[in-house]
Coordinates of C-alpha atoms in Angstrom, one line a residue:
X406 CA 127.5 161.8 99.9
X407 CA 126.0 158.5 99.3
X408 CA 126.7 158.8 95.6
X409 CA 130.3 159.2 96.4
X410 CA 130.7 156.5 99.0
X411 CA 129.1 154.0 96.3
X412 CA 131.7 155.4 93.2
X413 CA 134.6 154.8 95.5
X414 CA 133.7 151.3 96.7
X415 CA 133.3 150.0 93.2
X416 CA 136.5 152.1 91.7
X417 CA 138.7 151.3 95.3
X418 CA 137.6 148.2 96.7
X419 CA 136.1 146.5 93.7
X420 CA 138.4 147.3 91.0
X421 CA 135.7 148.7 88.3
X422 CA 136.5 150.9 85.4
X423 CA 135.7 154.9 86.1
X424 CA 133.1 154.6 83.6
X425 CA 131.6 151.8 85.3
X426 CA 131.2 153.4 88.1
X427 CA 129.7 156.5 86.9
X428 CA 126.7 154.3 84.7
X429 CA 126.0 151.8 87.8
X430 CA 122.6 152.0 89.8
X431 CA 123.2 153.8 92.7
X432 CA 121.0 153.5 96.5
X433 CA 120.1 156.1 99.2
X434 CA 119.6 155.1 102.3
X435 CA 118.2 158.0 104.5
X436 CA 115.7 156.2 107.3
X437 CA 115.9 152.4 107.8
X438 CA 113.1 152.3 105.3
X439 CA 112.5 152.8 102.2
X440 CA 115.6 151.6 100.6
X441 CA 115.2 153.8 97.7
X442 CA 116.6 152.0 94.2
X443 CA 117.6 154.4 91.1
X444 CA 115.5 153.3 88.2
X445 CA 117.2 150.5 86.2
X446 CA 117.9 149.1 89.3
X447 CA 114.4 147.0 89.6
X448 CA 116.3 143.7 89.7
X449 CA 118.9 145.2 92.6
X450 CA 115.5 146.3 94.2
X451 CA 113.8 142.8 93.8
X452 CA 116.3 141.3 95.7
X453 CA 116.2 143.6 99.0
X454 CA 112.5 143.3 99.0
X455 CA 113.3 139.5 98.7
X456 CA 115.3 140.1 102.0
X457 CA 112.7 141.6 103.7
X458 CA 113.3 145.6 102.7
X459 CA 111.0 147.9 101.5
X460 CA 112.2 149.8 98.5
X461 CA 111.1 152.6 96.1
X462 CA 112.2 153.1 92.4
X463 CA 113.5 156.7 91.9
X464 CA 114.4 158.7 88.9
X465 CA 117.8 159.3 89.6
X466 CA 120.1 160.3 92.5
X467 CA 122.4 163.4 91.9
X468 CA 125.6 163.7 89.3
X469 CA 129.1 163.2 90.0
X470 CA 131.9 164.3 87.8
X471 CA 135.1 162.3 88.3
X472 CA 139.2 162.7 87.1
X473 CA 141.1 159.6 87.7
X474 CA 145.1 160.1 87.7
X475 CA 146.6 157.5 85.5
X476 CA 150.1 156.0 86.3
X477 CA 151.7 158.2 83.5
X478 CA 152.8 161.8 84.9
X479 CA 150.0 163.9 82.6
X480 CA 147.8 160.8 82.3
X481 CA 144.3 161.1 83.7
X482 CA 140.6 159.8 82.8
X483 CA 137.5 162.0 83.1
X484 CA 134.3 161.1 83.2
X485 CA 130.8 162.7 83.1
X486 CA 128.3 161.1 85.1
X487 CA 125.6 159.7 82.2
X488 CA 122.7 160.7 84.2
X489 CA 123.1 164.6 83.2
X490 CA 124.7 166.4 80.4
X491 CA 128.1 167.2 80.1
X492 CA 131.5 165.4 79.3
X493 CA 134.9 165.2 80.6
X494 CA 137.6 167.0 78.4
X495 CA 141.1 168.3 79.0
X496 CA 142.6 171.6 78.7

């Protein structure tokens, strides 16, 4: 669920691009502590520790798949999530 919180802040709230989204270092929060930081994330991870957190660099956090309706009527925008195989297509 915390995968899909953090795609829909970025797509909803901040405006990113679905593909964005789907590539961007995600967090998991499960206790107060460790903050735990997908790898490529070392800077995002840095910066907590900075503000007093304890984090851990992880592999990777799950794999979302996502369709976005476009404002055209048969317009929409799939995308695989990067950190697995797969792709988006239409049939």
């Amino acid at each position: 669920l915390n995968n899909l919180c953090q795609v829909l802040v970025r797509l909803v709230d901040r405006g990113e691009s679905l593909d964005a989204v789907m590539a961007a270092t995600r967090v998991h929060v499960e206790t107060a502590e460790p903050v735990r930081v997908e790898a490529g994330g070392e800077a995002l991870a840095a910066g907590l520790e900075r503000l007093g957190h304890s984090t851990q660099i992880r592999p990777r956090f799950g794999a979302l798949q996502a369709i976005r309706l476009g404002p055209g009527r048969d317009e929409m925008i799939g995308v695989a999530d990067p950190r697995r195989a797969g792709t988006a297509s239409w049939v």
